[in-house]
Short mmCIF file of C-alpha atoms in Angstrom, two decimals:
data_model
loop_
_atom_site.label_atom_id
_atom_site.label_comp_id
_atom_site.label_asym_id
_atom_site.label_seq_id
_atom_site.Cartn_x
_atom_site.Cartn_y
_atom_site.Cartn_z
CA UNK A 1 198.38 122.30 132.36
CA UNK A 2 196.24 119.77 133.85
CA UNK A 3 196.38 121.15 137.69
CA UNK A 4 195.99 124.76 136.76
CA UNK A 5 192.98 123.79 134.28
CA UNK A 6 191.18 121.91 137.37
CA UNK A 7 191.86 124.24 140.12
CA UNK A 8 191.31 127.57 138.38
CA UNK A 9 187.54 127.21 138.24
CA UNK A 10 187.40 126.05 141.78
CA UNK A 11 189.36 129.28 142.74
CA UNK A 12 186.81 131.39 140.83
CA UNK A 13 183.89 130.02 142.29
CA UNK A 14 185.27 130.22 145.81
CA UNK A 15 183.65 133.05 147.78
CA UNK A 16 186.94 134.32 149.40
CA UNK A 17 190.23 134.97 147.83
CA UNK A 18 192.90 132.01 147.89
CA UNK A 19 196.34 132.40 146.87
CA UNK A 20 197.32 129.38 144.72
CA UNK A 21 201.36 128.63 144.55
CA UNK A 22 202.30 125.66 142.24
CA UNK A 23 205.59 123.73 142.11
CA UNK A 24 205.36 121.25 139.35
CA UNK A 25 207.65 120.18 136.56
CA UNK A 26 205.72 120.45 133.54
CA UNK A 27 207.09 117.27 132.14
CA UNK A 28 206.53 115.26 135.08
CA UNK A 29 204.76 112.12 133.88
CA UNK A 30 201.61 110.62 136.06
CA UNK A 31 200.94 106.97 135.49
CA UNK A 32 197.26 107.21 135.20
CA UNK A 33 194.48 108.32 132.89
CA UNK A 34 194.64 112.32 132.83
CA UNK A 35 190.66 112.36 133.59
CA UNK A 36 190.90 110.21 136.91
CA UNK A 37 193.95 112.47 137.86
CA UNK A 38 191.86 115.41 137.44
CA UNK A 39 188.63 114.08 139.12
CA UNK A 40 191.12 113.44 142.32
CA UNK A 41 192.64 116.81 142.07
CA UNK A 42 189.26 118.55 141.94
CA UNK A 43 187.99 116.22 144.57
CA UNK A 44 190.75 117.29 147.11
CA UNK A 45 191.07 120.66 146.01
CA UNK A 46 187.32 121.32 146.69
CA UNK A 47 188.03 119.61 150.31
CA UNK A 48 190.72 122.17 150.75
CA UNK A 49 188.61 125.05 149.91
CA UNK A 50 185.68 124.00 151.92
CA UNK A 51 188.28 124.02 154.93
CA UNK A 52 189.13 127.80 153.86
CA UNK A 53 185.77 129.60 154.01
CA UNK A 54 187.43 132.88 154.67
CA UNK A 55 190.10 132.35 152.07
CA UNK A 56 193.81 131.60 152.52
CA UNK A 57 196.63 129.69 150.79
CA UNK A 58 196.78 126.57 148.54
CA UNK A 59 200.17 125.07 147.48
CA UNK A 60 200.33 122.18 145.23
CA UNK A 61 203.67 120.70 144.59
CA UNK A 62 204.96 117.27 142.92
CA UNK A 63 207.84 115.13 143.09
CA UNK A 64 209.04 112.17 141.18
CA UNK A 65 210.26 109.45 143.86
CA UNK A 66 211.43 105.98 143.80
CA UNK A 67 207.83 104.86 144.68
CA UNK A 68 206.19 106.91 142.19
CA UNK A 69 204.85 110.35 141.82
CA UNK A 70 204.02 112.40 144.87
CA UNK A 71 201.72 115.16 144.26
CA UNK A 72 200.75 117.25 147.50
CA UNK A 73 197.77 119.73 147.97
CA UNK A 74 198.58 121.83 151.33
CA UNK A 75 196.04 124.49 152.40
CA UNK A 76 195.73 126.98 155.42
CA UNK A 77 192.49 125.75 156.49
CA UNK A 78 191.39 123.72 159.43
CA UNK A 79 193.15 120.96 160.87
CA UNK A 80 193.06 117.39 159.97
CA UNK A 81 190.79 116.34 163.02
CA UNK A 82 187.99 119.09 162.22
CA UNK A 83 187.46 118.56 158.42
CA UNK A 84 185.78 116.13 155.97
CA UNK A 85 188.62 113.87 154.61
CA UNK A 86 186.40 112.05 151.84
CA UNK A 87 188.63 109.67 150.03
CA UNK A 88 187.57 110.09 146.46
CA UNK A 89 186.55 107.26 143.97
CA UNK A 90 188.99 108.36 141.77
CA UNK A 91 191.71 107.43 144.15
CA UNK A 92 190.70 103.92 144.34
CA UNK A 93 190.38 103.57 140.47
CA UNK A 94 194.09 104.36 139.98
CA UNK A 95 195.39 102.81 143.03
CA UNK A 96 196.74 105.91 144.37
CA UNK A 97 197.63 106.17 148.29
CA UNK A 98 196.19 109.41 150.04
CA UNK A 99 197.78 110.49 153.24
CA UNK A 100 196.53 113.38 155.14
CA UNK A 101 198.60 115.40 158.01
CA UNK A 102 198.69 118.72 159.73
CA UNK A 103 200.90 121.26 158.51
CA UNK A 104 203.30 122.77 161.06
CA UNK A 105 202.32 126.20 159.94
CA UNK A 106 198.31 125.45 160.11
CA UNK A 107 196.37 123.95 157.75
CA UNK A 108 196.45 120.26 156.09
CA UNK A 109 198.38 118.62 153.46
CA UNK A 110 197.14 115.48 151.73
CA UNK A 111 200.03 113.76 149.49
CA UNK A 112 198.76 111.69 146.62
CA UNK A 113 201.01 108.73 145.76
CA UNK A 114 200.57 107.73 142.39
CA UNK A 115 202.51 104.25 142.10
CA UNK A 116 204.89 103.86 139.56
CA UNK A 117 203.41 102.27 136.38
CA UNK A 118 203.82 102.71 132.76
CA UNK A 119 202.51 106.36 131.97
CA UNK A 120 199.61 106.68 130.32
CA UNK A 121 198.75 110.15 130.84
CA UNK A 122 200.71 113.23 131.74
CA UNK A 123 200.37 116.10 134.20
CA UNK A 124 201.33 119.33 133.32
CA UNK A 125 201.12 122.22 135.62
#
């Protein structure tokens, strides 16, 4: 329930309506400390919500690949060239790589690659 628990308060505080959709296997392990993962998710969701002052859609998905766990936060806000993209210190602390890209339907997706390591925490939708 990590992703839900950190995004719910952000959505409640956001001044406009945002539709949240998640596709995350609740058994998927995250190879880092849960608090650092939560800090990173909060920072990136805050950036996404800032890019959607009039509301929109937020989609959070995760897949396990040969490279590690990839968690993607996609929104329907402004494109990548017109928004703030801060690299949260939490990403560096857990050695996660972040990649931003424009979505074909509009908005931006940021993909977090949690490198494959022995799992010390678990992410649950």
